XYZ file of C-alpha atoms in Angstrom:
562
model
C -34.361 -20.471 1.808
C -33.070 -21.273 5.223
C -29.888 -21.325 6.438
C -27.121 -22.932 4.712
C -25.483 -25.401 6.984
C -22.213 -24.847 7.731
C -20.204 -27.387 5.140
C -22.021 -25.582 2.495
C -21.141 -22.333 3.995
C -17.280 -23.437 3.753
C -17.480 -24.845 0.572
C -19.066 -21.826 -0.713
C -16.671 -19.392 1.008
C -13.672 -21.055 -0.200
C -14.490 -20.920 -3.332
C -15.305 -17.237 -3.172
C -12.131 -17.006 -1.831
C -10.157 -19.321 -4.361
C -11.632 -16.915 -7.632
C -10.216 -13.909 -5.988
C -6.599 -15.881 -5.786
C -7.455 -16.918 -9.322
C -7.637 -13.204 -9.933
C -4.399 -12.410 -8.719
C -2.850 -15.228 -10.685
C -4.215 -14.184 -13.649
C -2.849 -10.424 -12.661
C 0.764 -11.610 -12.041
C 1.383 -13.918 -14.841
C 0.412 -11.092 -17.358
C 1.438 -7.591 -16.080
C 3.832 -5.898 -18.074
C 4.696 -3.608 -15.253
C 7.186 -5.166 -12.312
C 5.886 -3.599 -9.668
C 2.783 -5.522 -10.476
C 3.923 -8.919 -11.245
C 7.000 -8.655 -8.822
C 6.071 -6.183 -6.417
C 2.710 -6.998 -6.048
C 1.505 -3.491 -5.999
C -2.095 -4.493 -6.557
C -5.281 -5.456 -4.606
C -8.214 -7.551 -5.737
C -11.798 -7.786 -4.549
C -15.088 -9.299 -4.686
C -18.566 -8.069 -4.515
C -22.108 -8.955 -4.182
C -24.989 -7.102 -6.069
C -25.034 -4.892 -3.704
C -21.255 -3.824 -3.247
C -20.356 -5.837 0.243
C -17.183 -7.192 -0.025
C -17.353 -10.916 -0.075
C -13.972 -12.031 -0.676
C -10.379 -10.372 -1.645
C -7.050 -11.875 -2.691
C -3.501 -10.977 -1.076
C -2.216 -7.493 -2.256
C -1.113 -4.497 -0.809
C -3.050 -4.218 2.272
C -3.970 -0.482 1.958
C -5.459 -1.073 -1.458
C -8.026 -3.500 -0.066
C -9.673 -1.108 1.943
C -9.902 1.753 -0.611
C -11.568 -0.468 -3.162
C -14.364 -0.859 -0.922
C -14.425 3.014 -1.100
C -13.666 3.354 -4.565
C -16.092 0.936 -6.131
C -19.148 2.505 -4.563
C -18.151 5.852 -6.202
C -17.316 4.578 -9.558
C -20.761 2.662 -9.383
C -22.896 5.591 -7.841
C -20.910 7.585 -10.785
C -21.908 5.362 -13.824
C -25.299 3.750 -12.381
C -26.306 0.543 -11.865
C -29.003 0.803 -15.026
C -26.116 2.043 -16.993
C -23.697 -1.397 -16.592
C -23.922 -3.906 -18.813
C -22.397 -7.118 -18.899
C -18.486 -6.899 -20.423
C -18.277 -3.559 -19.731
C -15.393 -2.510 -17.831
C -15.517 0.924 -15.735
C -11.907 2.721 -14.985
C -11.831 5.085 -11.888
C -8.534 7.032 -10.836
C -10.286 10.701 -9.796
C -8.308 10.597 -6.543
C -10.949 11.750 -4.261
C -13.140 8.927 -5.370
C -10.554 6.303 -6.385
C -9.093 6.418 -2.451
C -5.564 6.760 -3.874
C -3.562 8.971 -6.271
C -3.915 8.992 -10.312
C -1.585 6.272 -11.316
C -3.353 3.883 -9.162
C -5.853 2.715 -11.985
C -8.929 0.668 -10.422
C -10.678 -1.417 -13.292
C -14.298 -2.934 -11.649
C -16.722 -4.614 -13.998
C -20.403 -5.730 -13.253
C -20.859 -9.862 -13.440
C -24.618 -11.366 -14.891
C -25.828 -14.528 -14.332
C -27.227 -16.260 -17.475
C -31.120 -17.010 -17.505
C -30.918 -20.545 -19.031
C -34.850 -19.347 -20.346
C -33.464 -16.367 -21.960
C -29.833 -16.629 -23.637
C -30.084 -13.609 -25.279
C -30.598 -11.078 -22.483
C -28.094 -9.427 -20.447
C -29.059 -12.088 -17.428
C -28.968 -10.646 -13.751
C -26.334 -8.608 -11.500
C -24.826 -10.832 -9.104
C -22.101 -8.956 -8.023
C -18.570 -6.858 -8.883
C -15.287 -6.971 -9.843
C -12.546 -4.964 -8.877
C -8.527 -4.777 -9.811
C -6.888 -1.884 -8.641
C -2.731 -1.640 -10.001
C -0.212 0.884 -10.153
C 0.400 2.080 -13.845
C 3.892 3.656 -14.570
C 2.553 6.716 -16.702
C -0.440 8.455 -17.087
C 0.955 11.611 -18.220
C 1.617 13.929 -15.315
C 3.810 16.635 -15.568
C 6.759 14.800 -14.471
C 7.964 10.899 -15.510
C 7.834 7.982 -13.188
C 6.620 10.070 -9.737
C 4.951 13.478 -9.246
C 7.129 15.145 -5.996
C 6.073 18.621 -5.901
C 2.804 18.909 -7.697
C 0.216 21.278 -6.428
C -2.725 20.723 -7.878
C -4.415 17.508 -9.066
C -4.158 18.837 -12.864
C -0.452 17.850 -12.817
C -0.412 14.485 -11.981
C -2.129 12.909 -15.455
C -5.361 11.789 -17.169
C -8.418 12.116 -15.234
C -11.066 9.287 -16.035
C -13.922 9.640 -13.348
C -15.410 6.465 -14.141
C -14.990 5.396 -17.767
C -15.899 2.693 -19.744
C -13.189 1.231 -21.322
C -14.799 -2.016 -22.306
C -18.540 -1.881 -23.780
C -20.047 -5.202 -23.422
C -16.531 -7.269 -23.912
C -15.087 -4.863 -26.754
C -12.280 -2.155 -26.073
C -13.667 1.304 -26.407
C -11.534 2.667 -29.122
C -11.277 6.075 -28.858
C -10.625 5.994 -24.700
C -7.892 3.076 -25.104
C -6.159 4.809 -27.205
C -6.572 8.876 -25.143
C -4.633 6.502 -22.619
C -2.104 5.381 -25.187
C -1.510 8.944 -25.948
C -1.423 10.369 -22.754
C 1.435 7.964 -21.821
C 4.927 8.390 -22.240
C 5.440 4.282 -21.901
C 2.001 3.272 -23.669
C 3.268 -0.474 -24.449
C 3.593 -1.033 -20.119
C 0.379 0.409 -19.378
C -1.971 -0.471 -22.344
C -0.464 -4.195 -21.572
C -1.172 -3.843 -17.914
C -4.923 -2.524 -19.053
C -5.415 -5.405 -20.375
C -3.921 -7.344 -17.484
C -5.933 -6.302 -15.252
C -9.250 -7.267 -17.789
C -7.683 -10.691 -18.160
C -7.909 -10.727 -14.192
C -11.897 -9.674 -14.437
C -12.334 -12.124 -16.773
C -10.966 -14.536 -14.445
C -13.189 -13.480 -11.695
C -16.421 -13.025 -13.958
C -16.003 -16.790 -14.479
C -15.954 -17.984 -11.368
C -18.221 -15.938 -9.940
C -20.556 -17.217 -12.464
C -19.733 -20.700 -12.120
C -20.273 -20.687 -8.171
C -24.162 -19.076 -8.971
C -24.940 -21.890 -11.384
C -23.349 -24.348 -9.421
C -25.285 -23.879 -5.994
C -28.147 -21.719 -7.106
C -28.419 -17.473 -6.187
C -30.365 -18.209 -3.463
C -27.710 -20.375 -1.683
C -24.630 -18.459 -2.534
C -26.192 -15.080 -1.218
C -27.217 -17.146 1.722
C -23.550 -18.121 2.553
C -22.886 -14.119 1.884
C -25.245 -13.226 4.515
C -24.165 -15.783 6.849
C -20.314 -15.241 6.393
C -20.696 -11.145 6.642
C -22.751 -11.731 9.746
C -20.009 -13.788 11.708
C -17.158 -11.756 10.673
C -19.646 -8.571 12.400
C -20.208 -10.585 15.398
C -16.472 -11.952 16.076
C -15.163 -8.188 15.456
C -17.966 -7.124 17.650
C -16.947 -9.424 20.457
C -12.936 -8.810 19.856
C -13.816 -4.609 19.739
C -15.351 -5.621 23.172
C -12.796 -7.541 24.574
C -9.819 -4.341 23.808
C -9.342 -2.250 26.292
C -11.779 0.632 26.179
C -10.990 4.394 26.835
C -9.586 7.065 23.721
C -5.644 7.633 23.180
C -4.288 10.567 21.397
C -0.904 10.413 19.127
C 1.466 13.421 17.529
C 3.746 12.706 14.459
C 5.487 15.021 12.070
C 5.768 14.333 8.266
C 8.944 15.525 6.943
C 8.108 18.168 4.248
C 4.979 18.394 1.856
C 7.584 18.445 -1.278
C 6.767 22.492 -1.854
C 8.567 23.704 1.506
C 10.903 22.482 4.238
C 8.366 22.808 6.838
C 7.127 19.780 9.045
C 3.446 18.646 8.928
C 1.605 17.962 11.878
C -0.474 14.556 11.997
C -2.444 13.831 14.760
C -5.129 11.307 15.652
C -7.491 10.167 18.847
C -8.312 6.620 18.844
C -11.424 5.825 20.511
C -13.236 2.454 22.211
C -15.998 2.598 23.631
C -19.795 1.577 23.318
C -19.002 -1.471 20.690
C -17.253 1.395 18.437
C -13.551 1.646 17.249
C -13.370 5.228 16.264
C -10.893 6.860 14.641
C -10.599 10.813 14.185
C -7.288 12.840 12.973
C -8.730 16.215 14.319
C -5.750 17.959 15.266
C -4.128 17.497 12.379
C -2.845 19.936 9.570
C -4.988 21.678 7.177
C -4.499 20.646 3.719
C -0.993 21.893 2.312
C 0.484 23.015 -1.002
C 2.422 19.628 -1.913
C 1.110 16.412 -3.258
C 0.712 14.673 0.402
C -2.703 15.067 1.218
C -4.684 11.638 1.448
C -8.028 11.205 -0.037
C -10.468 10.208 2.659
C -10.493 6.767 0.971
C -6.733 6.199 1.287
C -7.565 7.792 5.271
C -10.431 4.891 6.027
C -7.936 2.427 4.175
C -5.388 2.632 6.420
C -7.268 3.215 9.389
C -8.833 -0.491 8.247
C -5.447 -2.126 7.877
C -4.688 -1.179 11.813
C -8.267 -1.974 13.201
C -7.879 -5.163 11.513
C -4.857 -6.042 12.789
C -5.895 -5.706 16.518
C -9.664 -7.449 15.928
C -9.658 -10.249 13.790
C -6.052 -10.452 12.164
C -6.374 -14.351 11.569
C -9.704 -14.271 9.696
C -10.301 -13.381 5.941
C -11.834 -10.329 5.151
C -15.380 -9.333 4.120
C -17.745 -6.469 4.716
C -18.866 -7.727 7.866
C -15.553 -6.662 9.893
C -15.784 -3.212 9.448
C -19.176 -2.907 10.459
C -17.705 -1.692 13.891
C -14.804 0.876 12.773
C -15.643 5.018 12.284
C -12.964 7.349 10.844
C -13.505 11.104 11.007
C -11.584 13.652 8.903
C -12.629 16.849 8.166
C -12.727 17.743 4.621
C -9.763 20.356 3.568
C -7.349 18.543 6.201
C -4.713 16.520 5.526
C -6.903 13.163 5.828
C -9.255 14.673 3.835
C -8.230 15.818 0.444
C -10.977 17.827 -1.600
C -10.453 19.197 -5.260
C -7.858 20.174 -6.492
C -5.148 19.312 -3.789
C -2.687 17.700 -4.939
C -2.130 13.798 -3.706
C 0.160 11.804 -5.508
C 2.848 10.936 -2.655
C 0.768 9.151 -0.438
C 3.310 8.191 2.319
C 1.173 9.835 4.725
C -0.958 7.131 4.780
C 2.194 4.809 5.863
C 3.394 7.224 9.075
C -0.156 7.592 9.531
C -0.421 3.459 10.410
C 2.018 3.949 12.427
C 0.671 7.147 14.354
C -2.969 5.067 15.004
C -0.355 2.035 16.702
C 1.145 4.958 18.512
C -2.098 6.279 20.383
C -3.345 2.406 20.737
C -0.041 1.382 22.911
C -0.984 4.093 25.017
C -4.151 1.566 26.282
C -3.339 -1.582 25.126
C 0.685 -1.560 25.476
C 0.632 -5.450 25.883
C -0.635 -5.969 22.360
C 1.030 -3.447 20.491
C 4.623 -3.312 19.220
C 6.962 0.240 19.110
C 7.534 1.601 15.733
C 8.708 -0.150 12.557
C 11.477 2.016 10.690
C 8.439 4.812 10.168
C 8.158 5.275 6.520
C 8.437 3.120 3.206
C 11.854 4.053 1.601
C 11.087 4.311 -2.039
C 13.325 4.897 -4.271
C 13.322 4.586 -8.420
C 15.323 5.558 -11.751
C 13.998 7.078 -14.435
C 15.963 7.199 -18.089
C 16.040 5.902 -21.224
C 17.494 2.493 -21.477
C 20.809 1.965 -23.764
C 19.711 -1.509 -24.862
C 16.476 -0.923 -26.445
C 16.270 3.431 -26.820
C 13.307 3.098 -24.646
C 12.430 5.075 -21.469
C 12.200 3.440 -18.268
C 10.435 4.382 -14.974
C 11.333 1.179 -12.535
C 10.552 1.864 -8.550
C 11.185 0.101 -5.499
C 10.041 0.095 -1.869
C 13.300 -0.909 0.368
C 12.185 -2.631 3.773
C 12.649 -1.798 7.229
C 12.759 -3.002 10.736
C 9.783 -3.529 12.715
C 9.364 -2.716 16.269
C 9.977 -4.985 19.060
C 6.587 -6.389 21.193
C 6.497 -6.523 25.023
C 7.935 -10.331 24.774
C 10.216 -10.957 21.510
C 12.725 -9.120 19.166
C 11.363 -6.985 15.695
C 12.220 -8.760 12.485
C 13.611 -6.891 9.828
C 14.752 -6.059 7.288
C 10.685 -6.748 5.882
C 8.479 -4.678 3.857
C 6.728 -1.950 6.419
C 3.583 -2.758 8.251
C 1.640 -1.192 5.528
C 2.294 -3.506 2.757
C 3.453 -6.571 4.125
C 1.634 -9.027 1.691
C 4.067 -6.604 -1.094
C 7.698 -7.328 -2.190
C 10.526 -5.284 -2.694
C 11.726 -5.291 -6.349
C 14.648 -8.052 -6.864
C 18.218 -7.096 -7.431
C 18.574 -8.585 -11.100
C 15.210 -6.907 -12.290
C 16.363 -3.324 -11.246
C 20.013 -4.100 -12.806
C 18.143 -5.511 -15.921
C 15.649 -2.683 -16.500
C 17.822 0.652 -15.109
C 20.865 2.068 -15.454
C 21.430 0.947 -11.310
C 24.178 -1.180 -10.012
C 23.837 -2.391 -6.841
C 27.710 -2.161 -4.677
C 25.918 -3.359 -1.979
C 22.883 -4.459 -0.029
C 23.328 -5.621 3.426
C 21.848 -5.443 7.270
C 22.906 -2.224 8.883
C 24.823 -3.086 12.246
C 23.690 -1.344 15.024
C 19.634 0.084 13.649
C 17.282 -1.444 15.347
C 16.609 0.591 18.415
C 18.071 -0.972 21.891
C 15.945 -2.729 24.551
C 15.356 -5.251 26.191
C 14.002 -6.861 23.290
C 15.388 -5.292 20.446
C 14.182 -3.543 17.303
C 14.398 -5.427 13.259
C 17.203 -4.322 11.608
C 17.184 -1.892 8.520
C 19.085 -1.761 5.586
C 21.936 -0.138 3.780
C 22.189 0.219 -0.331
C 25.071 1.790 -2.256
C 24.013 2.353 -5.775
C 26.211 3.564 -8.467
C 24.765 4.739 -11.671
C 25.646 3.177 -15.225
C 23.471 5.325 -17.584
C 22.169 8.826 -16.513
C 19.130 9.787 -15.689
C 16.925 10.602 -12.829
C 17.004 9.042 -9.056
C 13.839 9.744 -7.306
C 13.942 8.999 -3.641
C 10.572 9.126 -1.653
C 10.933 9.105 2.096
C 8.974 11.372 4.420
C 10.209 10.306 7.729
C 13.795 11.487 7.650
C 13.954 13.677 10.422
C 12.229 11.947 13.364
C 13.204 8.905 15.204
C 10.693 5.255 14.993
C 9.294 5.754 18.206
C 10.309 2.993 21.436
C 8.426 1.701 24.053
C 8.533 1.114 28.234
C 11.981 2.390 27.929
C 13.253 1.029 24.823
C 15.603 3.335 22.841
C 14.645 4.766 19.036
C 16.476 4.069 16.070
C 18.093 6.697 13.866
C 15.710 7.453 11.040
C 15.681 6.900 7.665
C 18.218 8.609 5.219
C 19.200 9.424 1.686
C 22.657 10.173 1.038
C 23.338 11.817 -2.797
C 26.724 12.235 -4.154
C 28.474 10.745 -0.696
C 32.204 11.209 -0.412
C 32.213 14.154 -2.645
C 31.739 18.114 -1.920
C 28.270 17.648 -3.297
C 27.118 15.257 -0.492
C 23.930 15.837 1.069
C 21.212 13.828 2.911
C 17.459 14.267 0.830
C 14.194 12.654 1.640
C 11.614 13.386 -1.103
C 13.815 14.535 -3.868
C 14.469 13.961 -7.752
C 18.196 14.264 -8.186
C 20.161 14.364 -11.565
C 22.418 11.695 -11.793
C 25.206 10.464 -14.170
C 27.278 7.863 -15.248
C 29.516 6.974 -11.506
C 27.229 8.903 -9.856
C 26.696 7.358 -6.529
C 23.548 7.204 -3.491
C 23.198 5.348 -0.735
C 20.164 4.615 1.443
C 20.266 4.119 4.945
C 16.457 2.397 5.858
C 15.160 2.718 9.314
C 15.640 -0.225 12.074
C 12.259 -0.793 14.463
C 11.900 0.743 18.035
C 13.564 -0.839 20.966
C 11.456 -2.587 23.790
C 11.890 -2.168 27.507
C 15.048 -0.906 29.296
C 18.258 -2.103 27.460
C 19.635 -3.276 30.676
C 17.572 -5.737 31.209
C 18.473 -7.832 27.559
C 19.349 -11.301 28.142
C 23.427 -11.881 28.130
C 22.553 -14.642 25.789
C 20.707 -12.519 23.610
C 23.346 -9.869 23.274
C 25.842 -12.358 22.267
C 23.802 -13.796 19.569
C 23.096 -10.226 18.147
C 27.332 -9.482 18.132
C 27.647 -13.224 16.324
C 25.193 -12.223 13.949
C 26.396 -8.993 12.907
C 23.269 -7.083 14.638
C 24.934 -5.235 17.359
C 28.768 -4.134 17.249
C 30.419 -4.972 20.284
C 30.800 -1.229 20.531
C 27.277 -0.792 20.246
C 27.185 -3.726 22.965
C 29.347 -2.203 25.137
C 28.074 1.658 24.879
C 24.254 0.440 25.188
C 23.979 -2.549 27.124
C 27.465 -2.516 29.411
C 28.288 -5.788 27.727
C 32.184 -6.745 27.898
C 32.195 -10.636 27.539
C 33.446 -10.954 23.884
C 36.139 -11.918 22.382
């Protein structure tokens, strides 16, 4: 057929777009785990028959990206002939799931019913994928894995296995996962959450095929791919073009003190957007190597955001993007490294900003607070007996742009569709209670437009049990821009006030009944030289409990306040 004119296009589009949302609903109204249903630790896509992404719902925005990646493996893995429809496949081998174990992604092949023939299997018209973050999967250690150093400690392996066999549960594999779990009621309920959200999809995928006919639908496919290629074609155009290199230090790996080296070039030129972390660190002992999937996914989420951030995503917008990593590096995880704490992934969004401001510094914003403070208990809860393993990822101020002031305190750049984990929920389901959560005076880094705040928590323990905090950007500053100043990094205080005080990053402490911790979250970089901040500005910030008017006077030589 010819081209579909453009209502239809919308029409169809929207609706490709509306069963993804539908997904998500589905997801969030029937995870057992919060940081699924409140966190939103989750991304959703669609696929055509032949694995372009077509349409994805609001998640995480790193996950998006690595489910392209993932889904092709899982699919190569199984085979096409081998799919049937109700069977669903689940993939968390790191190197091919683009993440680390406990990220479980469930895809599923959809059919389209011949009318002529009810009893055949139909034909493939596309795929399915939920990817969510499951509390337990057996590792060596409950809730997080902070120091493994091989892949064989952090939990059950399933390379691409079917789980569901043509709409029934496969027996024997849901229950290896019951058994290899030390919550099985959370994750064997989010299982099936995540099916109840391919279900979803598989329905409306089907009903927009019978509705307007294959031949239409993969029409609109082809036409809406192609226009997301050209726009991000004409917008890679349109940056300016040269190649901008960027140094940042992890803190630790989790095994040793020692800082890791992360470096990336940035490239534009010739219609390409190419991204290569030569330069940086070979693979190391602890669990922070990314799997090339996680390294494309992020590099995604910042090519995105300086081509087409106002469009909706589909295969067509990546067309233009190349990221390099050789295997046995850092950015390139091969069996068995270990790589369950992924926060490289989140400095490493950062460090790809950091070589673009070099060439485009009128687009570009300094540093957010660096990192994603994550923090979460682990214990058994006095209520019901049963063990817990509840996480949250504390925000952060972003950096200031070239004409206004960061926000903050907000989720990090990473994960901004994400929440943190509400107050009441981690009171509810922990042994935590919160003494206070409030802006932190005087973080966001100085300028003449300033930096987003950051946050401070002071947490005193109820029950005992385990604290894990999971920072690695402790020890350097957010960087600033044209002459803005840096914040003060993020920090971990254990046991403060007493002779066992000290600071931690990535760390699982021992805590007891009035145990306390507090956590001091990162403000965003400063912009331009402090002295030149409006008066009116600085007053506001005072009035608002941003700046101190010591801070005020120190920084920016401002004396008129009361």
């Amino acid at each position: 057929m010819g081209e579909p004119d453009g209502a239809t296009v919308e029409v169809v589009r929207s609706y490709l777009v509306s069963a993804a949302e539908e997904m998500r609903a589905a997801l969030v109204r029937t995870a057992f785990n919060p940081v699924i249903y409140e966190v939103y630790d989750f991304g959703i896509s669609i696929y055509d028959a032949e694995l372009r992404l077509v349409a994805e719902s609001t998640g995480l925005s790193r996950f998006l990206g690595a489910n392209d990646y993932s889904i092709g493996k899982g699919v190569e893995y199984v085979g096409v002939d081998n799919l049937e429809p109700g069977d669903v496949v689940l993939l968390n081998y790191p190197y091919w799931n683009a993440a680390h174990s406990y990220d479980a992604t469930l895809f599923s092949p959809v059919f389209l019913p011949d009318p002529a023939d009810p009893d055949g299997d139909g034909t493939l018209i596309g795929f399915l994928c939920v990817r969510a973050h499951w509390m337990d999967l057996g590792a060596k250690d409950p809730g997080y894995v902070l120091d493994s150093t091989d892949m064989h400690q952090e939990g059950i392996i399933f390379p691409g296995t079917k789980v569901f066999r043509r709409g029934e549960p496969a027996h024997e594999i849901v229950e290896l996962i019951r058994f290899n779990s030390r919550m099985p009621d959370l994750v064997i309920g989010d299982l099936h959450a995540q099916v109840a959200a391919l279900r979803t999809g598989e329905r409306r995928l089907i009903d927009v095929y019978a509705r307007y006919g294959r031949g239409t639908v993969d029409a609109v496919v082809a036409t809406v791919v192609a226009a997301a290629e050209a726009s991000t074609a004409e917008a890679v155009a349109a940056l300016p073009q040269g190649s901008w290199t960027a140094v940042d230090w992890l803190d630790d790996d989790g095994i040793t003190d020692e800082p890791i080296r992360m470096q990336v070039t940035v490239t534009v030129a010739d219609g390409r957007f190419t991204v290569d972390f030569a330069g940086s660190s070979p693979a190391v002992p602890g669990p922070v190597n990314l799997p090339l999937g996680a390294t494309i996914a992020t590099a995604r989420v910042a090519f995105k955001a300086v081509t087409t951030p106002t469009e909706q995503t589909n295969a067509g917008h990546f067309t233009a993007l190349e990221v390099r990593a050789e295997p046995g590096t850092l950015f390139h995880a091969v069996y068995p490294a270990a790589t369950f704490t992924q926060w490289t992934g989140t400095v490493a969004l950062e460090l790809i900003y950091k070589a673009l401001a070099q060439g485009m510094p009128e687009r570009l914003p300094a540093s957010s607070g660096g990192d994603v403070p994550g923090f979460m208990m682990v214990g058994t809860h006095p209520d019901t007996g049963q063990m817990f393993a509840v996480s949250n990822n504390d925000p952060v101020g972003w950096g200031a742009s070239p004409d206004h002031d960061g926000i903050g305190p907000v989720n990090h750049l990473c994960q901004t569709q994400a929440r943190n984990t509400p107050v009441e929920v981690l009171e509810a389901k922990t042994g935590m209670f919160f003494e206070r959560v409030e802006i932190r005076a005087d973080s966001g880094g100085a300028g003449r437009f300033r930096g987003g705040s950051g946050l401070r928590r002071d947490i005193r323990f109820v029950t005992p049990g385990e604290f894990l905090s999971v920072i690695k950007k402790t020890r350097s500053r957010p960087w600033a821009l044209d002459g803005g100043l840096e914040p003060d990094p993020n920090q971990v205080v254990v046991f403060p006030g007493t002779d066992r005080e000290a600071r931690v990053s990535t760390k699982r402490t021992r805590v007891e009944v009035g145990d306390r911790i507090t956590l001091l979250t990162a403000g965003g970089g400063g912009h331009g030289d402090p002295a030149d901040r409006d008066v009116a500005a600085i007053r506001h910030d005072i009035a608002e409990g941003y700046v101190t008017p010591a801070a005020a006077r120190q920084i920016y030589g401002f004396e008129d306040y009361p």
